Short mmCIF file of C-alpha atoms in Angstrom, two decimals:
data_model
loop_
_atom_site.label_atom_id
_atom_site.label_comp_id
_atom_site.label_asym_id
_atom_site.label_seq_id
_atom_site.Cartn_x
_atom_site.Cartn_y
_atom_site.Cartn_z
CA UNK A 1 95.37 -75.88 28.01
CA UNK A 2 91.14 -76.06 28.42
CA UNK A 3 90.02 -76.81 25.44
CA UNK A 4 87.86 -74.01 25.48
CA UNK A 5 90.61 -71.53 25.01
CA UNK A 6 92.10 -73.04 21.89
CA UNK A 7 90.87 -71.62 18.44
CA UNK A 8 91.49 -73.98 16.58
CA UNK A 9 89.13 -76.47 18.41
CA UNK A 10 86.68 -73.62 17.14
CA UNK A 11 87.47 -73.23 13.58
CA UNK A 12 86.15 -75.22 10.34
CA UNK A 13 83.29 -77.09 9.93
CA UNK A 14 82.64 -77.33 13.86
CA UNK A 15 79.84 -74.76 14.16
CA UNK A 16 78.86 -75.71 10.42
CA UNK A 17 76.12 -73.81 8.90
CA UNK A 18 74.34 -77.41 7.14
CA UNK A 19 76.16 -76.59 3.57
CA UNK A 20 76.91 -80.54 3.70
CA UNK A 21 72.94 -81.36 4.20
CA UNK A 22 70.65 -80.93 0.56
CA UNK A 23 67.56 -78.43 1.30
CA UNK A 24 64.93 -79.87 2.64
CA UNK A 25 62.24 -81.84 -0.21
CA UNK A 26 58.98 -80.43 -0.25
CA UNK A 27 56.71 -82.42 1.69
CA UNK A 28 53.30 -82.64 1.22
CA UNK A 29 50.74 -83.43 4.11
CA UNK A 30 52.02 -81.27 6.47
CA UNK A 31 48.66 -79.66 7.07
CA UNK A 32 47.19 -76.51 7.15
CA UNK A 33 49.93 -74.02 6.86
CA UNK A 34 48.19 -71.98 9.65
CA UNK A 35 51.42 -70.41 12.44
CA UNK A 36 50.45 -68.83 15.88
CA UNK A 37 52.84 -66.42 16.16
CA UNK A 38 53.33 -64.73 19.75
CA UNK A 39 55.06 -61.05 20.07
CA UNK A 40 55.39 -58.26 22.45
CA UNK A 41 54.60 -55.23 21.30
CA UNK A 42 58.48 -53.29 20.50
CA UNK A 43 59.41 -52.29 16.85
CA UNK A 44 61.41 -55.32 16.76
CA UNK A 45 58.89 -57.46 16.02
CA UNK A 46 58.50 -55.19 12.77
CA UNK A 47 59.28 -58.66 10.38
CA UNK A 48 57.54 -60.92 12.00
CA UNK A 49 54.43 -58.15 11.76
CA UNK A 50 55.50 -57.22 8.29
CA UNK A 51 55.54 -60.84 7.20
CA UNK A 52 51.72 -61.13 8.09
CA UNK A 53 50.36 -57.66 7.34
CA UNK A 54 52.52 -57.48 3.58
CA UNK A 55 51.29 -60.78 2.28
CA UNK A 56 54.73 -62.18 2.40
CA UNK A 57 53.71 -65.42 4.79
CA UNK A 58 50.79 -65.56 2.70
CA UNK A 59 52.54 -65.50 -0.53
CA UNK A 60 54.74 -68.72 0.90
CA UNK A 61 51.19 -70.45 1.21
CA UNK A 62 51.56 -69.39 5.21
CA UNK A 63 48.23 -68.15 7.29
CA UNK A 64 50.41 -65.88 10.32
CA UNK A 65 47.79 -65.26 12.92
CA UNK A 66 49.93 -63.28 15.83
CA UNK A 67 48.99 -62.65 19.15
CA UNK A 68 50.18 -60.17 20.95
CA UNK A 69 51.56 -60.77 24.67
CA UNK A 70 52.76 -58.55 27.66
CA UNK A 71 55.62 -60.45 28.88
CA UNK A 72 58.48 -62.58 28.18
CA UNK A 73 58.00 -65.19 30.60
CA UNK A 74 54.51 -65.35 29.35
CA UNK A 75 55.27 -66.09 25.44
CA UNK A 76 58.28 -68.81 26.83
CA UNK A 77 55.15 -70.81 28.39
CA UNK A 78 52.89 -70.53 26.05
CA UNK A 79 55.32 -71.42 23.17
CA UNK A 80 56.37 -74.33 25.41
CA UNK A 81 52.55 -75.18 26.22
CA UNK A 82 51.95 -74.64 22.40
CA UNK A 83 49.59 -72.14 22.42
CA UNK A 84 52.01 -70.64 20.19
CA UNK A 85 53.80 -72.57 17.37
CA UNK A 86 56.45 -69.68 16.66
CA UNK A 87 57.71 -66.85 18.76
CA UNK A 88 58.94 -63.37 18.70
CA UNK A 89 62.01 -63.72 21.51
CA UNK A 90 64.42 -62.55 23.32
CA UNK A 91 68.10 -63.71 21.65
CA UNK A 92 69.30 -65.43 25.21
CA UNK A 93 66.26 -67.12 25.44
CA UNK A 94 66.58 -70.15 23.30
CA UNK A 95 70.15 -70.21 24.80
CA UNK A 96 68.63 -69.65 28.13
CA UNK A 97 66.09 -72.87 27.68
CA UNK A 98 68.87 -75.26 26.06
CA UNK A 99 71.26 -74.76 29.34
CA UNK A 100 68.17 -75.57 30.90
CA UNK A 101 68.05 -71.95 32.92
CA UNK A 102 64.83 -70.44 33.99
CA UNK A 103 61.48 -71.59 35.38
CA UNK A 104 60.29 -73.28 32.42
CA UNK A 105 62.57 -74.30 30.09
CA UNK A 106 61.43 -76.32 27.31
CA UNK A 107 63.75 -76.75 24.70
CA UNK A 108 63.46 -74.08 22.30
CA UNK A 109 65.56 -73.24 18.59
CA UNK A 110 66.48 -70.25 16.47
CA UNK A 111 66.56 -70.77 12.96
CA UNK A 112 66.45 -66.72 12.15
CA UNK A 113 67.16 -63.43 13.96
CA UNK A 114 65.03 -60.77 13.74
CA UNK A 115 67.41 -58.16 13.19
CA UNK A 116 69.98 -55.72 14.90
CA UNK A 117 69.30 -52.48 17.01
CA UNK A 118 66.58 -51.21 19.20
CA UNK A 119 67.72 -51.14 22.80
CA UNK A 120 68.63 -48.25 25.30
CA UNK A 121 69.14 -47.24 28.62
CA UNK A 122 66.75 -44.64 30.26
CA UNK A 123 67.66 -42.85 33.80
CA UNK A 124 65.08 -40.81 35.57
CA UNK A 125 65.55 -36.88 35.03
CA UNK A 126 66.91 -36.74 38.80
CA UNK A 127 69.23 -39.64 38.69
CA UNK A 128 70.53 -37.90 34.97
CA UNK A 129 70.63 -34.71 37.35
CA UNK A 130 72.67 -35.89 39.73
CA UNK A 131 75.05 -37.24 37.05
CA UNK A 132 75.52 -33.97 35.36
CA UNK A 133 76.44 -32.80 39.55
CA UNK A 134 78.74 -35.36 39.69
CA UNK A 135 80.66 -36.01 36.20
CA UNK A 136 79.62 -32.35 34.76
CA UNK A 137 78.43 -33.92 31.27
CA UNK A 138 77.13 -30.49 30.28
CA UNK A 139 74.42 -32.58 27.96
CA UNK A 140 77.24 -34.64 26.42
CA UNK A 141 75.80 -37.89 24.55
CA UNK A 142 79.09 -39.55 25.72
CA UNK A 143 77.48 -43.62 27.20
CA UNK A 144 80.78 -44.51 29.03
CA UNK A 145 80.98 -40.85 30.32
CA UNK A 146 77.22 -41.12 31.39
CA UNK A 147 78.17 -44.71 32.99
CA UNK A 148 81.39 -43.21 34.90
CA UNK A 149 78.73 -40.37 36.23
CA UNK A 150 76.11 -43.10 37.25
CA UNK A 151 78.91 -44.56 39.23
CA UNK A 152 79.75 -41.48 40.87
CA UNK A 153 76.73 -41.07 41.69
CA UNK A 154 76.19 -44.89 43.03
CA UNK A 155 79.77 -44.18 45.83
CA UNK A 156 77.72 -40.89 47.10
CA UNK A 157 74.50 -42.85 47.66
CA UNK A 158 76.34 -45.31 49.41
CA UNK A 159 78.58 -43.10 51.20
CA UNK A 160 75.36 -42.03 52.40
CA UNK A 161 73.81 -44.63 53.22
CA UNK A 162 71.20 -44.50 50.74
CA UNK A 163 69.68 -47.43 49.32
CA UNK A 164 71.06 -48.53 45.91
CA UNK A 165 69.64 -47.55 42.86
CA UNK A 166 66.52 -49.94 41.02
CA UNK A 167 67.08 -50.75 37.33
CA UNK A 168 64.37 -52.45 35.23
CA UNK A 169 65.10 -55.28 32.64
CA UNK A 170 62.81 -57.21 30.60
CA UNK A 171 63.75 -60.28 31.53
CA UNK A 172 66.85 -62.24 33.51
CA UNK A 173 67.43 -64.00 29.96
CA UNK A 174 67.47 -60.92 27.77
CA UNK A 175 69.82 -58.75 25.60
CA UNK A 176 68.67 -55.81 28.37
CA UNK A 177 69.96 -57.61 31.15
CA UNK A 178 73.33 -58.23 29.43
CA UNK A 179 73.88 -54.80 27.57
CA UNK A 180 72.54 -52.78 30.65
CA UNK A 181 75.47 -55.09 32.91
CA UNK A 182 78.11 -54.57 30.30
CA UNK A 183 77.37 -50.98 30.00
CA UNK A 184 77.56 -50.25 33.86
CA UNK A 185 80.28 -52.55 34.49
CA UNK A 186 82.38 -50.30 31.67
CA UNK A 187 81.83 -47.34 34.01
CA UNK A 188 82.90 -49.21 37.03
CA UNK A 189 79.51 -50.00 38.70
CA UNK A 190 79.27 -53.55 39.80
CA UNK A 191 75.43 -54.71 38.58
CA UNK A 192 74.53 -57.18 41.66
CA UNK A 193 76.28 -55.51 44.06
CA UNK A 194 75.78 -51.45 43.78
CA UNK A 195 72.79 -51.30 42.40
CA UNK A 196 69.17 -53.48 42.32
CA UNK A 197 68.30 -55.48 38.99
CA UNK A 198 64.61 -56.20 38.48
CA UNK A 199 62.50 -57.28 36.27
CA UNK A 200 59.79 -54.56 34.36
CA UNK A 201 57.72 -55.62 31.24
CA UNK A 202 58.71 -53.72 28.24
CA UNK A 203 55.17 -51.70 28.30
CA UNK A 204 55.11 -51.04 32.10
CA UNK A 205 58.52 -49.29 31.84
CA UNK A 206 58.08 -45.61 31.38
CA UNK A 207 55.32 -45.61 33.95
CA UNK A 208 57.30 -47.52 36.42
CA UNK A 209 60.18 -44.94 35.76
CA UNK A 210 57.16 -42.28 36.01
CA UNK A 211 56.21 -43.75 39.71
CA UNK A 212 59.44 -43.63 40.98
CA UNK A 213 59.04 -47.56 41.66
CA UNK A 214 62.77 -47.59 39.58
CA UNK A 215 65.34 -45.08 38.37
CA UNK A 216 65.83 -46.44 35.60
CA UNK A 217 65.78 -49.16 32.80
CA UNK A 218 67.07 -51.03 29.42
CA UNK A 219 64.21 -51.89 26.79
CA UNK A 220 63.32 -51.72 23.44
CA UNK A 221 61.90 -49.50 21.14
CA UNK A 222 59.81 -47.48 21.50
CA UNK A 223 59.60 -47.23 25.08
CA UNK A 224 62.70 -45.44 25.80
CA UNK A 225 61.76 -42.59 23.93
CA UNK A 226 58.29 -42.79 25.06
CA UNK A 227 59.86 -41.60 28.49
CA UNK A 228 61.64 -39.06 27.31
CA UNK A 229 58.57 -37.21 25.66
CA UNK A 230 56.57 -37.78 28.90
CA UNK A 231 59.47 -35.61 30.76
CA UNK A 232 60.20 -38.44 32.83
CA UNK A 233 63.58 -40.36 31.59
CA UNK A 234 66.98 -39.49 29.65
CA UNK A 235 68.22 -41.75 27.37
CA UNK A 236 71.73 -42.27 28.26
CA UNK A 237 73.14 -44.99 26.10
CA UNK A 238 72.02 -46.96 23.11
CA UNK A 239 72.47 -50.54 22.03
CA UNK A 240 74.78 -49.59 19.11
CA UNK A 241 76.88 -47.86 21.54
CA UNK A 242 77.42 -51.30 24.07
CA UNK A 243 77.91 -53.16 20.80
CA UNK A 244 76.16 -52.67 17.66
CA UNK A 245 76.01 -56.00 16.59
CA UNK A 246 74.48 -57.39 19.71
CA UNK A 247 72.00 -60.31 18.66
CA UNK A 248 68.52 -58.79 19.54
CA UNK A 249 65.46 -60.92 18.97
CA UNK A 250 65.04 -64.30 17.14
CA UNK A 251 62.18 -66.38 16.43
CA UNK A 252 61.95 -69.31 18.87
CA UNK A 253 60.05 -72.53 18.26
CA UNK A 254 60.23 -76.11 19.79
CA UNK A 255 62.53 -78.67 17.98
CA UNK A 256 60.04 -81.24 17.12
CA UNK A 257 57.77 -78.53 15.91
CA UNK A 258 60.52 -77.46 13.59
CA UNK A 259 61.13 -81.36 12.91
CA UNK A 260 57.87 -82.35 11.95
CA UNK A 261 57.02 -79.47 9.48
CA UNK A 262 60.42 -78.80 7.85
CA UNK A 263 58.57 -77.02 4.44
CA UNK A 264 56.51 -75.24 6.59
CA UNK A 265 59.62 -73.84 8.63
CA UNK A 266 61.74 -73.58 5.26
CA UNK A 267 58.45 -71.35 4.08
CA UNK A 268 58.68 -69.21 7.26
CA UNK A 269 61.86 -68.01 7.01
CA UNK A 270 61.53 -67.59 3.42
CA UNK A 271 58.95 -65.21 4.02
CA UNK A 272 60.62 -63.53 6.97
CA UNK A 273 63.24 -63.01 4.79
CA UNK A 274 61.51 -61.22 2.43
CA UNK A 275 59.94 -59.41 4.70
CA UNK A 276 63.22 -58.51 6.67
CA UNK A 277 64.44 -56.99 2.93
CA UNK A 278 61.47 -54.61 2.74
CA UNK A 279 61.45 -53.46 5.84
CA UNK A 280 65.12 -51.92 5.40
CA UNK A 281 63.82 -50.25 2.27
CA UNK A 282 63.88 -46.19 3.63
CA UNK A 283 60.88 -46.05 1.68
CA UNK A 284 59.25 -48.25 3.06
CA UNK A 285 59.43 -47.18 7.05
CA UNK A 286 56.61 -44.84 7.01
CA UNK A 287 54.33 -47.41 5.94
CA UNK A 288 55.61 -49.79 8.14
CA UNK A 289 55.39 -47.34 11.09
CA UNK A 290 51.95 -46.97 10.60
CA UNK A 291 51.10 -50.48 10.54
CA UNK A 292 53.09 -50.70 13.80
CA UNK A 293 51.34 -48.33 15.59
CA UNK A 294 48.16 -49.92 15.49
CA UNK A 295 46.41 -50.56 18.70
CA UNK A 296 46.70 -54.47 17.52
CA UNK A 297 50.58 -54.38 17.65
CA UNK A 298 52.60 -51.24 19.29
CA UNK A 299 49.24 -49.05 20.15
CA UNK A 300 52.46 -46.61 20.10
CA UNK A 301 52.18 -42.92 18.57
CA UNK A 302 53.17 -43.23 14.87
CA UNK A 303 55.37 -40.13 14.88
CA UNK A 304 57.67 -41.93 17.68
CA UNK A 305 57.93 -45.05 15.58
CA UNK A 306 58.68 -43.07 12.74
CA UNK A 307 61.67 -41.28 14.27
CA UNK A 308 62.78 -44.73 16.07
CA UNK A 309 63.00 -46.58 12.57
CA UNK A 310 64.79 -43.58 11.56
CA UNK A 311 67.37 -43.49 14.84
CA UNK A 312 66.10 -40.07 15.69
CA UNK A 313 66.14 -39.71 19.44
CA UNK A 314 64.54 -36.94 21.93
CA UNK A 315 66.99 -38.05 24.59
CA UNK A 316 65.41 -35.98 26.97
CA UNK A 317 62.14 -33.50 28.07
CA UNK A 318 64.02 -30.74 27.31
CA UNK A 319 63.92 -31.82 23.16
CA UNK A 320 67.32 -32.23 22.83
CA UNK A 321 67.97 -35.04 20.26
CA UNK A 322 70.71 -37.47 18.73
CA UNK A 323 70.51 -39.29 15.51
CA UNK A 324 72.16 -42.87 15.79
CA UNK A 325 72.59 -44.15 12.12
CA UNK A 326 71.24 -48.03 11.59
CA UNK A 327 69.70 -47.53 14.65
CA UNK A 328 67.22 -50.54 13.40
CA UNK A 329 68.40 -53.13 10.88
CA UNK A 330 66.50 -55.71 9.89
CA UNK A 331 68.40 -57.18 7.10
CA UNK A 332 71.74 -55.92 5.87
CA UNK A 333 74.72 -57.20 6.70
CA UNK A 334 73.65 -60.48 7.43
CA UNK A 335 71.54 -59.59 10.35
CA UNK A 336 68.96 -62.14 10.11
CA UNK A 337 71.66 -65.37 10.29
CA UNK A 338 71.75 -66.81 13.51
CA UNK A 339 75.21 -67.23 14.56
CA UNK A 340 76.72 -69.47 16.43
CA UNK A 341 79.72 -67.11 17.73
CA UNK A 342 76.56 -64.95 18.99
CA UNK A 343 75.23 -67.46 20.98
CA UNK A 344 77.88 -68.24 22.54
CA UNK A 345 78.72 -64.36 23.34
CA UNK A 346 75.67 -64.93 25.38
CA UNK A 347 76.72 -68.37 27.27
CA UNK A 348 79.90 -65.74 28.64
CA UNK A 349 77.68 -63.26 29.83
CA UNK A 350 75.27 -66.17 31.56
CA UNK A 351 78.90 -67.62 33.17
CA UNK A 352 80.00 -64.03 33.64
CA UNK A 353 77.37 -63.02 36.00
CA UNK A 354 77.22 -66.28 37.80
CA UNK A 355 73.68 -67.68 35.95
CA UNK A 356 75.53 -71.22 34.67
CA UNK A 357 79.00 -72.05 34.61
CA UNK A 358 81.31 -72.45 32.10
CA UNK A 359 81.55 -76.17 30.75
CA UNK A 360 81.64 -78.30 27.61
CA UNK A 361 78.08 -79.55 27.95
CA UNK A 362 76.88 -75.75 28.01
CA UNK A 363 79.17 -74.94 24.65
CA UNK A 364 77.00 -77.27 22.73
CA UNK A 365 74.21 -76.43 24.40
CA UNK A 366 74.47 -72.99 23.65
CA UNK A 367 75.97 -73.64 19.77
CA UNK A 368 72.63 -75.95 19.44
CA UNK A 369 70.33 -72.90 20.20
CA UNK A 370 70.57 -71.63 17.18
CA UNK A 371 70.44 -73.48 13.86
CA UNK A 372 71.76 -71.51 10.67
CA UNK A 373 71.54 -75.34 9.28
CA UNK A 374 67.51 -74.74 8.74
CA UNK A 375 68.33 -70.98 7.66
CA UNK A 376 70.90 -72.17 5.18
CA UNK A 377 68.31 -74.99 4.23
CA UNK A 378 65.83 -72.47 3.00
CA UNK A 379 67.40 -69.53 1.62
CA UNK A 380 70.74 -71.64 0.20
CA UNK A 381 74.88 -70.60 0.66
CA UNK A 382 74.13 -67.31 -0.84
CA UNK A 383 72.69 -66.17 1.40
CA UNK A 384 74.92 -66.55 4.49
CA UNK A 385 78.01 -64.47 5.48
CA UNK A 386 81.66 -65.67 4.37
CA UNK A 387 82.39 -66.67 7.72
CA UNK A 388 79.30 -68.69 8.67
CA UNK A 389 81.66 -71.59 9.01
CA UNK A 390 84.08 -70.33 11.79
CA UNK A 391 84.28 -69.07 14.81
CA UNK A 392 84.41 -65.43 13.95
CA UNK A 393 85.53 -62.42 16.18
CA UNK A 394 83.09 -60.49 17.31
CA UNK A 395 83.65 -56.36 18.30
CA UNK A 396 87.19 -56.87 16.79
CA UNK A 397 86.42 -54.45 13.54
CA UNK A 398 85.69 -50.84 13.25
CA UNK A 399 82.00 -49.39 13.76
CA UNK A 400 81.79 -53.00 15.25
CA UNK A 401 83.70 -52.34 18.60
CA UNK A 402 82.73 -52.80 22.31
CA UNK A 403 82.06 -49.77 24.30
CA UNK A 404 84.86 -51.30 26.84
CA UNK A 405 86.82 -51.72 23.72
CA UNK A 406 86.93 -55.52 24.35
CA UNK A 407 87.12 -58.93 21.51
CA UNK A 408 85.06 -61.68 21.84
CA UNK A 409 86.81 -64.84 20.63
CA UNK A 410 84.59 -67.68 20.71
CA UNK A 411 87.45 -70.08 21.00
CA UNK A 412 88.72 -68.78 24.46
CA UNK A 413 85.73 -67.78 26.32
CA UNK A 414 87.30 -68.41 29.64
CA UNK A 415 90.02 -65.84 29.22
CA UNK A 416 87.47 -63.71 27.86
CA UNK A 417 85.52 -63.60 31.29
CA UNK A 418 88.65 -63.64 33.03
CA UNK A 419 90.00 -59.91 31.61
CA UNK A 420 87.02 -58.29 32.62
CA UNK A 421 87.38 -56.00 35.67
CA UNK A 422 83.67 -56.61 36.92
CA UNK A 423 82.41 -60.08 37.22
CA UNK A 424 79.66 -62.49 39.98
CA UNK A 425 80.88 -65.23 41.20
CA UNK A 426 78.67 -67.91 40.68
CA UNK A 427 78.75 -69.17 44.58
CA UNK A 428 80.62 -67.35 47.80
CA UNK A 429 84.00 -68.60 48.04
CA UNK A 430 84.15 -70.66 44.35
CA UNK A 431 85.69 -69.35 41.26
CA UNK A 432 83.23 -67.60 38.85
CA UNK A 433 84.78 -69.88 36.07
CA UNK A 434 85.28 -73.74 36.04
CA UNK A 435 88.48 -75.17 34.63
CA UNK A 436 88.37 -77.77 32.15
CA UNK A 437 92.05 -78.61 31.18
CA UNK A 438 91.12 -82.64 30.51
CA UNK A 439 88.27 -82.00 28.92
CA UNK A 440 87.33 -83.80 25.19
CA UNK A 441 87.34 -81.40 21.78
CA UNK A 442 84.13 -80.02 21.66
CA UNK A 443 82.27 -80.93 18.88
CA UNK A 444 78.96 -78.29 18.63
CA UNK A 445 75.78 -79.03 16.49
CA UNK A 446 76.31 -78.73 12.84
#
């Protein structure tokens, strides 16, 4: 059997979280504790802002100077050309840069995620009107009913001889890409075949969508809803409705970076930490929206932010709204440990659509992007989930579910990508997945 399909290869102290190592010793003569921090402007960068504007960087003896930046490929290079010692990232990017995907990629770690939440899909007001034509929604905030429609709509286009469909992402490495492929291969719609993928930066969305120059896109907060009010999108699907614990953004930074100022790193994600915990506070959201919505971070309305840290949606121009509950978390329920089962939910989607393949080299790589041994290192055992140590399930509990109603089990990705419907092959002719039935135990980063 490949070794990649067997749990138990998976379970134990294989993906171990560091509780063996001691926390790092305070070392002294590491320098002025001054991070350049690179973000894009979306709500998720709230902790990483938080941590700068609320004193809680400073109160670690941390100077945060960030620097806001318009596009993903832009903050990779410049982390990797260190203009920036720390990043606000995409989640598939460190993964991305360890598999050694991409134009640029320089190795890159994740010692803390950012949070959960914050993602949706936007269709232009004539694509959602051809929908309602075609799968009679009737206004219905039903995702894999609005997919099923978009993929009625995609055989009638073809049928007559139309061109397909554009759909923005942020980036080919991004939880957009991913959720926005997952969500229209649930409704039957093959992503690099019936419709066109490209790539939109997160603030150039809504007026792309505005110029007709795409029908639609998946992006963070707040520019989803940002359409909507301009009269020129419907929101059609949410992240918590592809998965809600999809991994969202992380902070990225290069190894020997990390290596070479271990208390400065074990300060950071102190910090972050505490500034992840106040930022879920209710109370606490209006102040943060405002902060966001400074022409220095967002430069976003306030009154949108507020709603979006609240999961109040105008879905479309016509004001009708939905309320998704923990549409943003930035803390509870574990959502700032980076975990390993995550990152390799990632790797399946890279070897699903045909981006890497699937192989024991990219396991470890993938497992090695993200290091819950320097989270565990600063913030001790207690603070990580009772199953940091295994390979746990992921989508297999309730209000944790799939849209497609599929479990990810770490331990058999192969037949994971194999019971999917939908799928690229990763060269014409070859089989999308590699077989690896002689292949050595795996044995991931600990």
């Amino acid at each position: 059997m490949n070794v990649l399909t067997k749990k138990s290869e998976f379970r134990g102290g294989k993906l171990s979280t560091g509780s063996a190592l001691p926390a790092p010793g305070r070392i002294r003569h590491e320098g002025q504790r001054t991070i350049r921090a690179g973000f894009i402007p979306l709500v998720d960068a709230a902790v990483l802002i938080a941590a700068a504007e609320f004193g809680f960087a400073q109160r670690e003896g941390i100077t945060l100077e960030l620097v806001k930046d318009v596009s993903w490929a832009n903050v990779r290079d410049r982390l990797a050309f260190r203009q920036f010692d720390i990043a606000h990232m995409l989640s598939p990017m460190p993964v991305a840069a360890r598999l050694g995907l991409g134009s640029n990629p320089s190795p890159t770690i994740a010692p803390f995620s950012l949070g959960r939440g914050g993602n949706a899909i936007t269709l232009s007001t004539r694509i959602y009107g051809l929908m309602e034509e075609e799968g009679r929604l009737g206004g219905a905030a039903d995702p894999l009913r609005n997919a099923r429609a978009l993929a009625a709509v995609v055989r009638s286009a073809a049928a007559a001889g139309k061109p397909p469909l554009t759909l923005g992402v942020t980036y080919p490495f991004s939880s957009h890409n991913y959720e926005l492929r997952y969500w229209l291969a649930a409704g039957g719609i093959d992503p690099d075949r019936d419709v066109k993928l490209v790539v939109v930066p997160p603030p150039m969305t809504s007026d792309a969508l505005s110029a007709g120059a795409i029908d639609g896109f998946c992006v963070g907060a707040p520019w989803n809803m940002i359409a909507s009010e301009r009269g020129v999108g419907r929101i059609v699907a949410t992240k918590q409705d592809i998965w809600p614990s999809a991994p969202e953004k992380v902070i990225g930074m290069r190894p020997e970076w990390a290596e070479a100022k271990p208390d400065t790193v074990s300060r950071l994600i102190v910090a972050l930490d505490r500034a992840a915990r106040w930022s879920d506070v209710p109370e606490n959201r209006a102040r943060l929206a405002e902060v966001l919505a400074e022409d220095r971070h967002l430069g976003a309305p306030v009154d949108i932010i507020r709603r979006v840290l609240a999961g109040e949606f105008t879905i479309d121009p016509e004001g009708n709204r939905r309320v998704v509950e923990n549409y943003f978390v930035f803390h509870a329920g574990f959502a700032n440990f980076p975990r390993p089962s995550q990152a390799l939910w990632i790797y399946s989607q890279m070897v699903r659509w045909g981006q890497t393949t699937l192989s024991r080299e990219g396991f470890e790589a993938s497992v090695s992007a993200y290091r819950p041994d320097l989270y565990r290192g600063a913030l001790g055992k207690d603070a990580l989930p009772a199953d940091a140590d295994s390979g746990s399930l992921e989508g297999a509990t309730d209000g944790d579910r799939f849209i497609d109603g599929h479990v990810f089990d770490p331990g058999r990705i192969e037949d994971y990508i194999k019971s999917f419907t939908v799928f690229a092959l990763r060269g014409r002719g070859q089989s999308h997945v590699r077989h690896f039935h002689d292949v050595p135990t795996c044995h991931p980063r600990a």
